PDB file of C-alpha atoms in Angstrom:
ATOM      1  CA  UNK A 799     186.592 313.022  80.584  1.00 75.00           C
ATOM      2  CA  UNK A 800     185.203 309.975  78.851  1.00 82.00           C
ATOM      3  CA  UNK A 801     183.474 309.492  82.502  1.00 86.00           C
ATOM      4  CA  UNK A 802     181.789 312.670  82.315  1.00 87.00           C
ATOM      5  CA  UNK A 803     180.664 312.288  79.159  1.00 89.00           C
ATOM      6  CA  UNK A 804     178.684 309.391  79.476  1.00 90.00           C
ATOM      7  CA  UNK A 805     177.315 310.716  82.958  1.00 88.00           C
ATOM      8  CA  UNK A 806     175.931 313.900  81.077  1.00 90.00           C
ATOM      9  CA  UNK A 807     174.347 311.091  78.433  1.00 91.00           C
ATOM     10  CA  UNK A 808     172.707 309.193  81.292  1.00 89.00           C
ATOM     11  CA  UNK A 809     171.285 312.638  82.871  1.00 90.00           C
ATOM     12  CA  UNK A 810     170.336 313.857  79.612  1.00 92.00           C
ATOM     13  CA  UNK A 811     168.741 310.814  78.981  1.00 88.00           C
ATOM     14  CA  UNK A 812     167.120 310.670  82.736  1.00 86.00           C
ATOM     15  CA  UNK A 813     165.352 313.951  82.519  1.00 89.00           C
ATOM     16  CA  UNK A 814     164.041 313.490  78.557  1.00 88.00           C
ATOM     17  CA  UNK A 815     162.229 310.219  79.826  1.00 83.00           C
ATOM     18  CA  UNK A 816     161.396 311.978  82.999  1.00 83.00           C
ATOM     19  CA  UNK A 817     160.337 314.942  81.570  1.00 84.00           C
ATOM     20  CA  UNK A 818     158.126 313.080  79.223  1.00 82.00           C
ATOM     21  CA  UNK A 819     156.294 311.108  81.387  1.00 78.00           C
ATOM     22  CA  UNK A 820     156.004 314.021  84.333  1.00 80.00           C
ATOM     23  CA  UNK A 821     156.816 313.406  88.380  1.00 79.00           C
ATOM     24  CA  UNK A 822     153.032 311.825  88.668  1.00 78.00           C
ATOM     25  CA  UNK A 823     153.288 309.414  86.203  1.00 78.00           C
ATOM     26  CA  UNK A 824     156.562 308.310  86.969  1.00 77.00           C
ATOM     27  CA  UNK A 825     155.908 307.960  90.984  1.00 78.00           C
ATOM     28  CA  UNK A 826     152.360 306.415  90.551  1.00 78.00           C
ATOM     29  CA  UNK A 827     153.833 303.914  88.188  1.00 75.00           C
ATOM     30  CA  UNK A 828     156.259 302.554  90.873  1.00 71.00           C
ATOM     31  CA  UNK A 829     153.584 302.697  93.237  1.00 73.00           C
ATOM     32  CA  UNK A 830     151.166 300.727  90.571  1.00 77.00           C
ATOM     33  CA  UNK A 831     153.718 298.234  91.016  1.00 73.00           C
ATOM     34  CA  UNK A 832     153.835 298.428  94.145  1.00 73.00           C
ATOM     35  CA  UNK A 833     150.705 298.621  95.643  1.00 76.00           C
ATOM     36  CA  UNK A 834     149.734 295.619  92.643  1.00 78.00           C
ATOM     37  CA  UNK A 835     151.991 292.924  94.056  1.00 76.00           C
ATOM     38  CA  UNK A 836     149.805 293.693  97.406  1.00 73.00           C
ATOM     39  CA  UNK A 837     147.119 293.845  95.825  1.00 76.00           C
ATOM     40  CA  UNK A 838     147.693 290.402  94.432  1.00 77.00           C
ATOM     41  CA  UNK A 839     148.503 288.778  97.620  1.00 72.00           C
ATOM     42  CA  UNK A 840     145.296 289.939  99.900  1.00 74.00           C
ATOM     43  CA  UNK A 841     142.997 289.900  96.973  1.00 76.00           C
ATOM     44  CA  UNK A 842     144.238 286.745  94.259  1.00 77.00           C
ATOM     45  CA  UNK A 843     142.427 284.360  96.753  1.00 78.00           C
ATOM     46  CA  UNK A 844     139.200 286.012  96.314  1.00 80.00           C
ATOM     47  CA  UNK A 845     139.507 286.628  92.996  1.00 82.00           C
ATOM     48  CA  UNK A 846     140.283 283.152  91.812  1.00 82.00           C
ATOM     49  CA  UNK A 847     137.118 282.139  93.446  1.00 84.00           C
ATOM     50  CA  UNK A 848     135.306 284.926  91.932  1.00 85.00           C
ATOM     51  CA  UNK A 849     136.659 283.831  88.800  1.00 84.00           C
ATOM     52  CA  UNK A 850     136.118 279.907  89.856  1.00 83.00           C
ATOM     53  CA  UNK A 851     132.245 280.636  90.164  1.00 85.00           C
ATOM     54  CA  UNK A 852     132.120 282.845  87.480  1.00 85.00           C
ATOM     55  CA  UNK A 853     133.218 280.640  84.840  1.00 85.00           C
ATOM     56  CA  UNK A 854     132.628 277.034  86.699  1.00 83.00           C
ATOM     57  CA  UNK A 855     135.776 275.872  86.079  1.00 79.00           C
ATOM     58  CA  UNK A 856     137.757 274.787  88.625  1.00 77.00           C
ATOM     59  CA  UNK A 857     142.027 274.492  87.635  1.00 74.00           C
ATOM     60  CA  UNK A 858     144.814 275.161  89.425  1.00 72.00           C
ATOM     61  CA  UNK A 859     145.994 277.847  87.030  1.00 74.00           C
ATOM     62  CA  UNK A 860     142.967 280.277  88.017  1.00 79.00           C
ATOM     63  CA  UNK A 861     144.986 281.024  90.830  1.00 80.00           C
ATOM     64  CA  UNK A 862     147.377 282.380  88.554  1.00 79.00           C
ATOM     65  CA  UNK A 863     144.782 284.199  86.835  1.00 84.00           C
ATOM     66  CA  UNK A 864     143.125 285.538  89.985  1.00 83.00           C
ATOM     67  CA  UNK A 865     146.766 286.785  91.310  1.00 83.00           C
ATOM     68  CA  UNK A 866     147.234 288.567  87.818  1.00 87.00           C
ATOM     69  CA  UNK A 867     143.748 290.272  87.431  1.00 87.00           C
ATOM     70  CA  UNK A 868     143.941 291.222  90.994  1.00 84.00           C
ATOM     71  CA  UNK A 869     147.538 292.820  90.035  1.00 85.00           C
ATOM     72  CA  UNK A 870     146.529 294.374  86.480  1.00 88.00           C
ATOM     73  CA  UNK A 871     143.024 295.652  88.066  1.00 88.00           C
ATOM     74  CA  UNK A 872     144.845 297.617  90.628  1.00 83.00           C
ATOM     75  CA  UNK A 873     147.955 298.936  88.395  1.00 83.00           C
ATOM     76  CA  UNK A 874     145.162 300.275  86.160  1.00 86.00           C
ATOM     77  CA  UNK A 875     143.250 301.672  89.173  1.00 86.00           C
ATOM     78  CA  UNK A 876     146.207 303.735  90.264  1.00 81.00           C
ATOM     79  CA  UNK A 877     147.321 304.967  86.570  1.00 81.00           C
ATOM     80  CA  UNK A 878     144.035 306.346  86.134  1.00 86.00           C
ATOM     81  CA  UNK A 879     143.804 308.506  89.398  1.00 84.00           C
ATOM     82  CA  UNK A 880     147.600 309.244  87.802  1.00 80.00           C
ATOM     83  CA  UNK A 881     146.265 310.691  84.618  1.00 81.00           C
ATOM     84  CA  UNK A 882     143.080 312.544  86.470  1.00 83.00           C
ATOM     85  CA  UNK A 883     146.048 314.260  88.453  1.00 80.00           C
ATOM     86  CA  UNK A 884     147.879 314.966  85.225  1.00 75.00           C
ATOM     87  CA  UNK A 885     144.648 316.627  84.065  1.00 78.00           C
ATOM     88  CA  UNK A 886     144.000 318.935  86.693  1.00 79.00           C
ATOM     89  CA  UNK A 887     147.701 320.332  86.475  1.00 72.00           C
ATOM     90  CA  UNK A 888     147.089 320.628  82.560  1.00 69.00           C
ATOM     91  CA  UNK A 889     144.301 322.303  83.113  1.00 73.00           C
ATOM     92  CA  UNK A 890     145.682 324.862  85.830  1.00 66.00           C
ATOM     93  CA  UNK A 891     148.850 325.295  83.295  1.00 68.00           C
ATOM     94  CA  UNK A 892     151.470 324.361  85.898  1.00 70.00           C
ATOM     95  CA  UNK A 893     151.928 320.666  84.350  1.00 72.00           C
ATOM     96  CA  UNK A 894     155.628 322.132  83.264  1.00 79.00           C
ATOM     97  CA  UNK A 895     156.654 321.769  87.361  1.00 80.00           C
ATOM     98  CA  UNK A 896     155.244 318.101  87.241  1.00 78.00           C
ATOM     99  CA  UNK A 897     157.453 317.350  83.870  1.00 82.00           C
ATOM    100  CA  UNK A 898     160.385 319.051  85.238  1.00 86.00           C
ATOM    101  CA  UNK A 899     160.079 317.276  88.453  1.00 83.00           C
ATOM    102  CA  UNK A 900     160.226 314.502  86.567  1.00 83.00           C
ATOM    103  CA  UNK A 901     162.825 314.667  84.648  1.00 87.00           C
ATOM    104  CA  UNK A 902     165.062 315.496  87.952  1.00 88.00           C
ATOM    105  CA  UNK A 903     164.074 312.629  89.525  1.00 84.00           C
ATOM    106  CA  UNK A 904     164.656 310.274  86.820  1.00 84.00           C
ATOM    107  CA  UNK A 905     168.106 312.035  85.872  1.00 88.00           C
ATOM    108  CA  UNK A 906     169.239 311.478  89.371  1.00 87.00           C
ATOM    109  CA  UNK A 907     168.169 307.687  89.363  1.00 85.00           C
ATOM    110  CA  UNK A 908     170.249 307.264  86.153  1.00 87.00           C
ATOM    111  CA  UNK A 909     173.285 308.857  87.658  1.00 89.00           C
ATOM    112  CA  UNK A 910     172.912 307.038  90.915  1.00 87.00           C
ATOM    113  CA  UNK A 911     172.751 303.521  88.575  1.00 86.00           C
ATOM    114  CA  UNK A 912     175.557 305.120  86.327  1.00 89.00           C
ATOM    115  CA  UNK A 913     177.700 305.855  89.977  1.00 89.00           C
ATOM    116  CA  UNK A 914     177.287 301.973  91.111  1.00 86.00           C
ATOM    117  CA  UNK A 915     178.728 300.902  86.916  1.00 87.00           C
ATOM    118  CA  UNK A 916     181.583 303.651  87.812  1.00 87.00           C
ATOM    119  CA  UNK A 917     182.415 302.126  91.528  1.00 85.00           C
ATOM    120  CA  UNK A 918     182.134 298.233  89.154  1.00 86.00           C
ATOM    121  CA  UNK A 919     184.954 299.398  86.511  1.00 83.00           C
ATOM    122  CA  UNK A 920     186.895 300.815  89.362  1.00 82.00           C
ATOM    123  CA  UNK A 921     187.184 297.682  91.572  1.00 83.00           C
ATOM    124  CA  UNK A 922     187.761 296.148  88.503  1.00 80.00           C
ATOM    125  CA  UNK A 923     190.559 297.865  87.510  1.00 80.00           C
ATOM    126  CA  UNK A 924     188.706 298.860  84.128  1.00 82.00           C
ATOM    127  CA  UNK A 925     188.698 302.933  85.005  1.00 82.00           C
ATOM    128  CA  UNK A 926     192.568 303.839  85.228  1.00 83.00           C
ATOM    129  CA  UNK A 927     194.132 306.505  88.019  1.00 84.00           C
ATOM    130  CA  UNK A 928     194.465 309.061  84.799  1.00 85.00           C
ATOM    131  CA  UNK A 929     190.647 308.455  83.537  1.00 83.00           C
ATOM    132  CA  UNK A 930     189.671 309.768  87.150  1.00 84.00           C
ATOM    133  CA  UNK A 931     192.179 312.185  87.570  1.00 85.00           C
ATOM    134  CA  UNK A 932     191.142 314.092  84.313  1.00 85.00           C
ATOM    135  CA  UNK A 933     187.039 313.276  85.141  1.00 87.00           C
ATOM    136  CA  UNK A 934     185.233 316.442  87.009  1.00 88.00           C
ATOM    137  CA  UNK A 935     182.163 314.305  87.897  1.00 88.00           C
ATOM    138  CA  UNK A 936     184.693 310.969  89.419  1.00 87.00           C
ATOM    139  CA  UNK A 937     184.556 312.700  92.991  1.00 87.00           C
ATOM    140  CA  UNK A 938     180.712 313.021  92.988  1.00 87.00           C
ATOM    141  CA  UNK A 939     179.797 309.603  91.593  1.00 88.00           C
ATOM    142  CA  UNK A 940     182.471 307.824  93.852  1.00 86.00           C
ATOM    143  CA  UNK A 941     180.614 309.317  96.764  1.00 86.00           C
ATOM    144  CA  UNK A 942     177.014 308.236  95.352  1.00 86.00           C
ATOM    145  CA  UNK A 943     177.185 304.593  96.272  1.00 85.00           C
ATOM    146  CA  UNK A 944     177.835 304.659 100.247  1.00 85.00           C
ATOM    147  CA  UNK A 945     175.175 307.494  99.787  1.00 84.00           C
ATOM    148  CA  UNK A 946     172.673 304.705  98.173  1.00 79.00           C
ATOM    149  CA  UNK A 947     173.957 302.452 100.860  1.00 82.00           C
ATOM    150  CA  UNK A 948     172.570 304.502 103.646  1.00 83.00           C
ATOM    151  CA  UNK A 949     169.628 305.720 101.534  1.00 76.00           C
ATOM    152  CA  UNK A 950     168.797 301.421 101.456  1.00 74.00           C
ATOM    153  CA  UNK A 951     169.701 300.935 105.270  1.00 79.00           C
ATOM    154  CA  UNK A 952     166.996 303.603 106.213  1.00 77.00           C
ATOM    155  CA  UNK A 953     164.497 301.875 104.110  1.00 68.00           C
ATOM    156  CA  UNK A 954     165.301 298.229 104.567  1.00 74.00           C
ATOM    157  CA  UNK A 955     162.748 298.098 107.434  1.00 76.00           C
ATOM    158  CA  UNK A 956     160.047 299.739 105.650  1.00 66.00           C
ATOM    159  CA  UNK A 957     160.473 296.249 102.912  1.00 65.00           C
ATOM    160  CA  UNK A 958     161.433 293.752 105.734  1.00 72.00           C
ATOM    161  CA  UNK A 959     158.105 294.932 107.967  1.00 70.00           C
ATOM    162  CA  UNK A 960     156.118 294.420 104.697  1.00 61.00           C
ATOM    163  CA  UNK A 961     157.859 291.303 104.073  1.00 62.00           C
ATOM    164  CA  UNK A 962     156.756 289.620 107.645  1.00 68.00           C
ATOM    165  CA  UNK A 963     153.304 291.016 107.099  1.00 66.00           C
ATOM    166  CA  UNK A 964     153.213 289.406 103.402  1.00 57.00           C
ATOM    167  CA  UNK A 965     154.222 286.006 105.012  1.00 59.00           C
ATOM    168  CA  UNK A 966     151.977 286.256 108.304  1.00 68.00           C
ATOM    169  CA  UNK A 967     148.747 287.328 105.796  1.00 59.00           C
ATOM    170  CA  UNK A 968     149.637 284.284 103.506  1.00 57.00           C
ATOM    171  CA  UNK A 969     149.917 282.381 106.885  1.00 64.00           C
ATOM    172  CA  UNK A 970     146.709 283.263 108.143  1.00 68.00           C
ATOM    173  CA  UNK A 971     145.050 282.350 105.038  1.00 59.00           C
ATOM    174  CA  UNK A 972     146.254 279.305 104.839  1.00 59.00           C
ATOM    175  CA  UNK A 973     144.978 278.697 108.362  1.00 69.00           C
ATOM    176  CA  UNK A 974     141.557 280.641 107.199  1.00 68.00           C
ATOM    177  CA  UNK A 975     141.332 277.574 104.549  1.00 62.00           C
ATOM    178  CA  UNK A 976     142.157 274.907 106.647  1.00 64.00           C
ATOM    179  CA  UNK A 977     139.287 275.783 109.044  1.00 66.00           C
ATOM    180  CA  UNK A 978     136.806 276.169 106.421  1.00 58.00           C
ATOM    181  CA  UNK A 979     137.445 272.722 104.572  1.00 56.00           C
ATOM    182  CA  UNK A 980     137.455 271.289 108.344  1.00 61.00           C
ATOM    183  CA  UNK A 981     134.098 273.329 108.741  1.00 57.00           C
ATOM    184  CA  UNK A 982     132.776 271.777 105.368  1.00 54.00           C
ATOM    185  CA  UNK A 983     133.666 268.584 105.765  1.00 52.00           C
ATOM    186  CA  UNK A 984     131.927 268.199 109.093  1.00 55.00           C
ATOM    187  CA  UNK A 985     128.778 269.551 107.775  1.00 53.00           C
ATOM    188  CA  UNK A 986     128.808 266.768 104.552  1.00 48.00           C
ATOM    189  CA  UNK A 987     129.447 263.745 107.734  1.00 52.00           C
ATOM    190  CA  UNK A 988     126.434 265.027 109.852  1.00 50.00           C
ATOM    191  CA  UNK A 989     124.244 265.363 106.303  1.00 50.00           C
ATOM    192  CA  UNK A 990     125.800 261.370 106.017  1.00 51.00           C
ATOM    193  CA  UNK A 991     124.784 260.480 109.690  1.00 51.00           C
ATOM    194  CA  UNK A 992     121.217 261.957 109.088  1.00 50.00           C
ATOM    195  CA  UNK A 993     120.624 260.279 105.995  1.00 52.00           C
ATOM    196  CA  UNK A 994     121.970 256.631 107.372  1.00 51.00           C
ATOM    197  CA  UNK A 995     119.472 257.765 110.522  1.00 52.00           C
ATOM    198  CA  UNK A 996     116.470 258.009 108.066  1.00 53.00           C
ATOM    199  CA  UNK A 997     117.000 255.020 106.006  1.00 52.00           C
ATOM    200  CA  UNK A 998     117.749 252.875 109.395  1.00 49.00           C
ATOM    201  CA  UNK A 999     114.635 254.326 110.842  1.00 55.00           C
ATOM    202  CA  UNK A1000     112.635 253.537 107.253  1.00 55.00           C
ATOM    203  CA  UNK A1001     113.819 249.640 106.961  1.00 54.00           C
ATOM    204  CA  UNK A1002     112.170 249.468 110.927  1.00 54.00           C
ATOM    205  CA  UNK A1003     109.084 250.527 109.795  1.00 56.00           C
TER     206      UNK A1003
END
């Protein structure tokens, strides 16, 4: 019975959070974090150069500032889009669908987290056999971690591809910076050689 009460509390709390935020804001919050990280990796160096040029301040910490600014701007843009979609739903008087779906999704998410805690308690022998037998929700909670593991295996290739792309992008970015540095050094060497030749010709005259 104790497991059922705690499960019900988690489900109700999740529904309350999701209902108050709505499915759009809930999903877009996750998306804003995900795309914020991608944008920070992709546009962070360019944003760093912009900040250095704008403030004429060249400090290694400007790279951190560039990453944070790219991350925050991306999150703000996506959340602005989410607010616009919510406004459309409210105008159409169907925002309750958005809120109900948000409640259902977060409720399920918190119950899934609770199932992991139940699994830990079972493996650690914290939950006795009688408590499991008296619980109505335990048979369902017992199967959820395996379901989550299956979903994780399906989603894993997506995150693996994203990780590989991020590493490849950073490698390409490093090579580009090395090429630009080499070209700049060559330009300065040519200018110095020209200046030396001019001075040599002037002295000979």
